[in-house]
């Protein structure tokens, strides 16, 4: 994997934990809704990152607002 320009990690929490120390860019999608267990998802530590791009959208089919964010070290 060392010769790859980008590698996408799309889940689960154990993969996130194992690769977090080597990540320099994080792409997130936030869904504007309430969920029963908000702590059910792995929280990536973003304290050393800055938001470099943010785009808002609305999905007409699901009726949810969406926020796409890019974080960079």
Backbone as XML, in Angstrom:
<?xml version="1.0"?>
<chain id="A" units="angstrom">
  <residue number="1" name="UNK">
    <atom name="N" x="0.806" y="-1.205" z="0.000"/>
    <atom name="CA" x="0.000" y="0.000" z="0.000"/>
    <atom name="C" x="0.850" y="1.270" z="0.000"/>
  </residue>
  <residue number="2" name="UNK">
    <atom name="N" x="2.125" y="1.134" z="0.232"/>
    <atom name="CA" x="2.985" y="2.311" z="0.353"/>
    <atom name="C" x="3.082" y="3.110" z="-0.934"/>
  </residue>
  <residue number="3" name="UNK">
    <atom name="N" x="2.879" y="2.482" z="-2.085"/>
    <atom name="CA" x="2.979" y="3.184" z="-3.365"/>
    <atom name="C" x="1.660" y="3.793" z="-3.820"/>
  </residue>
  <residue number="4" name="UNK">
    <atom name="N" x="0.619" y="3.646" z="-3.030"/>
    <atom name="CA" x="-0.698" y="4.181" z="-3.386"/>
    <atom name="C" x="-0.799" y="5.648" z="-3.005"/>
  </residue>
  <residue number="5" name="UNK">
    <atom name="N" x="-1.449" y="6.451" z="-3.867"/>
    <atom name="CA" x="-1.658" y="7.862" z="-3.548"/>
    <atom name="C" x="-2.724" y="8.037" z="-2.484"/>
  </residue>
  <residue number="6" name="UNK">
    <atom name="N" x="-3.798" y="7.257" z="-2.585"/>
    <atom name="CA" x="-4.876" y="7.337" z="-1.603"/>
    <atom name="C" x="-5.386" y="5.945" z="-1.289"/>
  </residue>
  <residue number="7" name="UNK">
    <atom name="N" x="-5.688" y="5.743" z="-0.029"/>
    <atom name="CA" x="-6.344" y="4.518" z="0.416"/>
    <atom name="C" x="-7.569" y="4.956" z="1.208"/>
  </residue>
  <residue number="8" name="UNK">
    <atom name="N" x="-8.724" y="4.378" z="0.916"/>
    <atom name="CA" x="-9.954" y="4.722" z="1.604"/>
    <atom name="C" x="-10.294" y="3.632" z="2.618"/>
  </residue>
  <residue number="9" name="UNK">
    <atom name="N" x="-10.505" y="4.030" z="3.865"/>
    <atom name="CA" x="-10.900" y="3.131" z="4.938"/>
    <atom name="C" x="-12.368" y="3.443" z="5.227"/>
  </residue>
  <residue number="10" name="UNK">
    <atom name="N" x="-13.248" y="2.489" z="4.987"/>
    <atom name="CA" x="-14.674" y="2.785" z="5.106"/>
    <atom name="C" x="-15.352" y="2.001" z="6.231"/>
  </residue>
  <residue number="11" name="UNK">
    <atom name="N" x="-14.594" y="1.489" z="7.146"/>
    <atom name="CA" x="-15.199" y="0.878" z="8.326"/>
    <atom name="C" x="-14.594" y="-0.458" z="8.633"/>
  </residue>
  <residue number="12" name="UNK">
    <atom name="N" x="-14.889" y="-0.835" z="9.688"/>
    <atom name="CA" x="-15.467" y="-0.633" z="10.960"/>
    <atom name="C" x="-14.493" y="-0.003" z="11.938"/>
  </residue>
  <residue number="13" name="UNK">
    <atom name="N" x="-14.946" y="0.071" z="13.152"/>
    <atom name="CA" x="-14.220" y="0.826" z="14.172"/>
    <atom name="C" x="-12.815" y="0.283" z="14.425"/>
  </residue>
  <residue number="14" name="UNK">
    <atom name="N" x="-12.632" y="-1.017" z="14.341"/>
    <atom name="CA" x="-11.302" y="-1.596" z="14.582"/>
    <atom name="C" x="-10.315" y="-1.175" z="13.485"/>
  </residue>
  <residue number="15" name="UNK">
    <atom name="N" x="-10.777" y="-1.112" z="12.243"/>
    <atom name="CA" x="-9.916" y="-0.628" z="11.152"/>
    <atom name="C" x="-9.564" y="0.839" z="11.346"/>
  </residue>
  <residue number="16" name="UNK">
    <atom name="N" x="-10.525" y="1.641" z="11.775"/>
    <atom name="CA" x="-10.253" y="3.050" z="12.047"/>
    <atom name="C" x="-9.187" y="3.192" z="13.132"/>
  </residue>
  <residue number="17" name="UNK">
    <atom name="N" x="-9.319" y="2.438" z="14.203"/>
    <atom name="CA" x="-8.357" y="2.510" z="15.308"/>
    <atom name="C" x="-6.952" y="2.131" z="14.850"/>
  </residue>
  <residue number="18" name="UNK">
    <atom name="N" x="-6.847" y="1.086" z="14.038"/>
    <atom name="CA" x="-5.548" y="0.595" z="13.590"/>
    <atom name="C" x="-4.847" y="1.551" z="12.632"/>
  </residue>
  <residue number="19" name="UNK">
    <atom name="N" x="-5.613" y="2.264" z="11.829"/>
    <atom name="CA" x="-5.013" y="3.127" z="10.806"/>
    <atom name="C" x="-4.957" y="4.605" z="11.195"/>
  </residue>
  <residue number="20" name="UNK">
    <atom name="N" x="-5.638" y="4.975" z="12.246"/>
    <atom name="CA" x="-5.711" y="6.388" z="12.641"/>
    <atom name="C" x="-4.348" y="7.077" z="12.780"/>
  </residue>
  <residue number="21" name="UNK">
    <atom name="N" x="-3.324" y="6.438" z="13.346"/>
    <atom name="CA" x="-2.034" y="7.127" z="13.499"/>
    <atom name="C" x="-1.362" y="7.521" z="12.180"/>
  </residue>
  <residue number="22" name="UNK">
    <atom name="N" x="-1.714" y="6.866" z="11.078"/>
    <atom name="CA" x="-1.047" y="7.145" z="9.801"/>
    <atom name="C" x="-1.864" y="8.026" z="8.858"/>
  </residue>
  <residue number="23" name="UNK">
    <atom name="N" x="-3.063" y="8.393" z="9.256"/>
    <atom name="CA" x="-3.976" y="9.159" z="8.400"/>
    <atom name="C" x="-3.599" y="10.642" z="8.394"/>
  </residue>
  <residue number="24" name="UNK">
    <atom name="N" x="-3.613" y="11.259" z="7.197"/>
    <atom name="CA" x="-3.365" y="12.704" z="7.112"/>
    <atom name="C" x="-4.548" y="13.458" z="6.511"/>
  </residue>
  <residue number="25" name="UNK">
    <atom name="N" x="-5.595" y="12.701" z="6.095"/>
    <atom name="CA" x="-6.789" y="13.320" z="5.528"/>
    <atom name="C" x="-8.000" y="12.476" z="5.926"/>
  </residue>
  <residue number="26" name="UNK">
    <atom name="N" x="-9.076" y="13.150" z="6.327"/>
    <atom name="CA" x="-10.306" y="12.460" z="6.724"/>
    <atom name="C" x="-11.473" y="13.091" z="5.970"/>
  </residue>
  <residue number="27" name="UNK">
    <atom name="N" x="-12.290" y="12.256" z="5.339"/>
    <atom name="CA" x="-13.508" y="12.694" z="4.654"/>
    <atom name="C" x="-14.690" y="12.201" z="5.472"/>
  </residue>
  <residue number="28" name="UNK">
    <atom name="N" x="-15.607" y="13.091" z="5.833"/>
    <atom name="CA" x="-16.781" y="12.688" z="6.607"/>
    <atom name="C" x="-18.067" y="13.131" z="5.931"/>
  </residue>
  <residue number="29" name="UNK">
    <atom name="N" x="-19.127" y="12.414" z="6.215"/>
    <atom name="CA" x="-20.478" y="12.812" z="5.828"/>
    <atom name="C" x="-21.304" y="12.846" z="7.100"/>
  </residue>
  <residue number="30" name="UNK">
    <atom name="N" x="-21.832" y="14.000" z="7.433"/>
    <atom name="CA" x="-22.703" y="14.147" z="8.595"/>
    <atom name="C" x="-24.143" y="14.190" z="8.111"/>
  </residue>
  <residue number="31" name="UNK">
    <atom name="N" x="-24.984" y="13.395" z="8.734"/>
    <atom name="CA" x="-26.398" y="13.355" z="8.379"/>
    <atom name="C" x="-27.154" y="14.108" z="9.454"/>
  </residue>
  <residue number="32" name="UNK">
    <atom name="N" x="-27.889" y="15.118" z="9.052"/>
    <atom name="CA" x="-28.618" y="15.952" z="10.007"/>
    <atom name="C" x="-29.896" y="15.247" z="10.455"/>
  </residue>
  <residue number="33" name="UNK">
    <atom name="N" x="-29.756" y="14.484" z="11.538"/>
    <atom name="CA" x="-30.887" y="13.779" z="12.126"/>
    <atom name="C" x="-30.520" y="13.379" z="13.544"/>
  </residue>
  <residue number="34" name="UNK">
    <atom name="N" x="-31.483" y="12.972" z="14.307"/>
    <atom name="CA" x="-31.254" y="12.469" z="15.657"/>
    <atom name="C" x="-31.254" y="10.944" z="15.597"/>
  </residue>
  <residue number="35" name="UNK">
    <atom name="N" x="-30.336" y="10.321" z="16.347"/>
    <atom name="CA" x="-30.318" y="8.870" z="16.429"/>
    <atom name="C" x="-30.375" y="8.451" z="17.890"/>
  </residue>
  <residue number="36" name="UNK">
    <atom name="N" x="-30.856" y="7.240" z="18.118"/>
    <atom name="CA" x="-31.042" y="6.752" z="19.486"/>
    <atom name="C" x="-29.738" y="6.608" z="20.255"/>
  </residue>
  <residue number="37" name="UNK">
    <atom name="N" x="-28.684" y="6.158" z="19.592"/>
    <atom name="CA" x="-27.404" y="5.918" z="20.258"/>
    <atom name="C" x="-26.291" y="6.683" z="19.540"/>
  </residue>
  <residue number="38" name="UNK">
    <atom name="N" x="-26.165" y="7.967" z="19.796"/>
    <atom name="CA" x="-25.169" y="8.757" z="19.063"/>
    <atom name="C" x="-23.734" y="8.326" z="19.319"/>
  </residue>
  <residue number="39" name="UNK">
    <atom name="N" x="-23.492" y="7.594" z="20.392"/>
    <atom name="CA" x="-22.138" y="7.129" z="20.682"/>
    <atom name="C" x="-21.858" y="5.764" z="20.044"/>
  </residue>
  <residue number="40" name="UNK">
    <atom name="N" x="-22.752" y="5.294" z="19.183"/>
    <atom name="CA" x="-22.604" y="3.975" z="18.578"/>
    <atom name="C" x="-21.545" y="3.948" z="17.473"/>
  </residue>
  <residue number="41" name="UNK">
    <atom name="N" x="-21.087" y="5.093" z="17.028"/>
    <atom name="CA" x="-20.120" y="5.166" z="15.946"/>
    <atom name="C" x="-18.749" y="5.562" z="16.477"/>
  </residue>
  <residue number="42" name="UNK">
    <atom name="N" x="-17.712" y="5.027" z="15.852"/>
    <atom name="CA" x="-16.342" y="5.353" z="16.250"/>
    <atom name="C" x="-16.058" y="6.828" z="15.955"/>
  </residue>
  <residue number="43" name="UNK">
    <atom name="N" x="-15.507" y="7.522" z="16.926"/>
    <atom name="CA" x="-15.180" y="8.934" z="16.776"/>
    <atom name="C" x="-13.693" y="9.088" z="16.462"/>
  </residue>
  <residue number="44" name="UNK">
    <atom name="N" x="-13.374" y="9.510" z="15.254"/>
    <atom name="CA" x="-11.987" y="9.745" z="14.864"/>
    <atom name="C" x="-11.484" y="10.974" z="15.612"/>
  </residue>
  <residue number="45" name="UNK">
    <atom name="N" x="-10.285" y="10.891" z="16.144"/>
    <atom name="CA" x="-9.680" y="12.019" z="16.855"/>
    <atom name="C" x="-9.221" y="13.063" z="15.826"/>
  </residue>
  <residue number="46" name="UNK">
    <atom name="N" x="-9.884" y="14.202" z="15.799"/>
    <atom name="CA" x="-9.598" y="15.237" z="14.801"/>
    <atom name="C" x="-8.876" y="16.446" z="15.387"/>
  </residue>
  <residue number="47" name="UNK">
    <atom name="N" x="-8.319" y="16.310" z="16.583"/>
    <atom name="CA" x="-7.709" y="17.474" z="17.239"/>
    <atom name="C" x="-6.494" y="18.019" z="16.476"/>
  </residue>
  <residue number="48" name="UNK">
    <atom name="N" x="-5.819" y="17.206" z="15.687"/>
    <atom name="CA" x="-4.665" y="17.664" z="14.908"/>
    <atom name="C" x="-5.022" y="17.978" z="13.463"/>
  </residue>
  <residue number="49" name="UNK">
    <atom name="N" x="-6.309" y="18.070" z="13.168"/>
    <atom name="CA" x="-6.784" y="18.313" z="11.808"/>
    <atom name="C" x="-7.507" y="19.657" z="11.722"/>
  </residue>
  <residue number="50" name="UNK">
    <atom name="N" x="-7.565" y="20.183" z="10.517"/>
    <atom name="CA" x="-8.342" y="21.397" z="10.237"/>
    <atom name="C" x="-9.311" y="21.102" z="9.106"/>
  </residue>
  <residue number="51" name="UNK">
    <atom name="N" x="-10.481" y="21.728" z="9.143"/>
    <atom name="CA" x="-11.438" y="21.575" z="8.055"/>
    <atom name="C" x="-10.906" y="22.367" z="6.860"/>
  </residue>
  <residue number="52" name="UNK">
    <atom name="N" x="-10.745" y="21.683" z="5.730"/>
    <atom name="CA" x="-10.254" y="22.347" z="4.521"/>
    <atom name="C" x="-11.348" y="22.523" z="3.481"/>
  </residue>
  <residue number="53" name="UNK">
    <atom name="N" x="-12.459" y="21.802" z="3.649"/>
    <atom name="CA" x="-13.574" y="21.933" z="2.710"/>
    <atom name="C" x="-14.850" y="21.494" z="3.408"/>
  </residue>
  <residue number="54" name="UNK">
    <atom name="N" x="-15.943" y="22.216" z="3.149"/>
    <atom name="CA" x="-17.243" y="21.840" z="3.700"/>
    <atom name="C" x="-18.314" y="22.186" z="2.690"/>
  </residue>
  <residue number="55" name="UNK">
    <atom name="N" x="-19.190" y="21.231" z="2.422"/>
    <atom name="CA" x="-20.275" y="21.414" z="1.473"/>
    <atom name="C" x="-21.556" y="20.883" z="2.102"/>
  </residue>
  <residue number="56" name="UNK">
    <atom name="N" x="-22.633" y="21.651" z="1.987"/>
    <atom name="CA" x="-23.927" y="21.193" z="2.494"/>
    <atom name="C" x="-24.819" y="20.806" z="1.326"/>
  </residue>
  <residue number="57" name="UNK">
    <atom name="N" x="-25.670" y="19.815" z="1.586"/>
    <atom name="CA" x="-26.566" y="19.320" z="0.557"/>
    <atom name="C" x="-27.843" y="18.834" z="1.222"/>
  </residue>
  <residue number="58" name="UNK">
    <atom name="N" x="-28.830" y="18.519" z="0.420"/>
    <atom name="CA" x="-30.092" y="17.968" z="0.923"/>
    <atom name="C" x="-30.480" y="16.807" z="0.035"/>
  </residue>
  <residue number="59" name="UNK">
    <atom name="N" x="-30.778" y="15.659" z="0.666"/>
    <atom name="CA" x="-31.211" y="14.488" z="-0.071"/>
    <atom name="C" x="-32.740" y="14.464" z="-0.093"/>
  </residue>
  <residue number="60" name="UNK">
    <atom name="N" x="-33.313" y="14.718" z="-1.260"/>
    <atom name="CA" x="-34.770" y="14.819" z="-1.380"/>
    <atom name="C" x="-35.465" y="13.498" z="-1.072"/>
  </residue>
  <residue number="61" name="UNK">
    <atom name="N" x="-34.834" y="12.394" z="-1.398"/>
    <atom name="CA" x="-35.463" y="11.091" z="-1.167"/>
    <atom name="C" x="-35.576" y="10.777" z="0.325"/>
  </residue>
  <residue number="62" name="UNK">
    <atom name="N" x="-34.502" y="10.975" z="1.075"/>
    <atom name="CA" x="-34.525" y="10.663" z="2.508"/>
    <atom name="C" x="-35.006" y="11.836" z="3.353"/>
  </residue>
  <residue number="63" name="UNK">
    <atom name="N" x="-34.983" y="13.024" z="2.771"/>
    <atom name="CA" x="-35.365" y="14.269" z="3.463"/>
    <atom name="C" x="-34.344" y="14.675" z="4.533"/>
  </residue>
  <residue number="64" name="UNK">
    <atom name="N" x="-33.093" y="14.223" z="4.387"/>
    <atom name="CA" x="-32.034" y="14.565" z="5.336"/>
    <atom name="C" x="-31.097" y="15.611" z="4.752"/>
  </residue>
  <residue number="65" name="UNK">
    <atom name="N" x="-30.690" y="16.523" z="5.603"/>
    <atom name="CA" x="-29.619" y="17.427" z="5.241"/>
    <atom name="C" x="-28.293" y="16.706" z="5.426"/>
  </residue>
  <residue number="66" name="UNK">
    <atom name="N" x="-27.331" y="17.033" z="4.594"/>
    <atom name="CA" x="-26.028" y="16.385" z="4.633"/>
    <atom name="C" x="-24.923" y="17.434" z="4.690"/>
  </residue>
  <residue number="67" name="UNK">
    <atom name="N" x="-23.863" y="17.139" z="5.409"/>
    <atom name="CA" x="-22.686" y="18.001" z="5.433"/>
    <atom name="C" x="-21.482" y="17.127" z="5.097"/>
  </residue>
  <residue number="68" name="UNK">
    <atom name="N" x="-20.780" y="17.477" z="4.040"/>
    <atom name="CA" x="-19.572" y="16.770" z="3.630"/>
    <atom name="C" x="-18.374" y="17.620" z="4.080"/>
  </residue>
  <residue number="69" name="UNK">
    <atom name="N" x="-17.478" y="17.020" z="4.857"/>
    <atom name="CA" x="-16.310" y="17.747" z="5.361"/>
    <atom name="C" x="-15.023" y="17.008" z="5.021"/>
  </residue>
  <residue number="70" name="UNK">
    <atom name="N" x="-14.014" y="17.790" z="4.682"/>
    <atom name="CA" x="-12.659" y="17.278" z="4.491"/>
    <atom name="C" x="-11.779" y="17.883" z="5.557"/>
  </residue>
  <residue number="71" name="UNK">
    <atom name="N" x="-11.065" y="17.040" z="6.269"/>
    <atom name="CA" x="-10.115" y="17.461" z="7.305"/>
    <atom name="C" x="-8.705" y="17.091" z="6.831"/>
  </residue>
  <residue number="72" name="UNK">
    <atom name="N" x="-7.762" y="17.971" z="7.090"/>
    <atom name="CA" x="-6.376" y="17.724" z="6.693"/>
    <atom name="C" x="-5.456" y="18.042" z="7.868"/>
  </residue>
  <residue number="73" name="UNK">
    <atom name="N" x="-4.382" y="17.254" z="8.021"/>
    <atom name="CA" x="-3.393" y="17.542" z="9.065"/>
    <atom name="C" x="-2.571" y="18.731" z="8.651"/>
  </residue>
</chain>
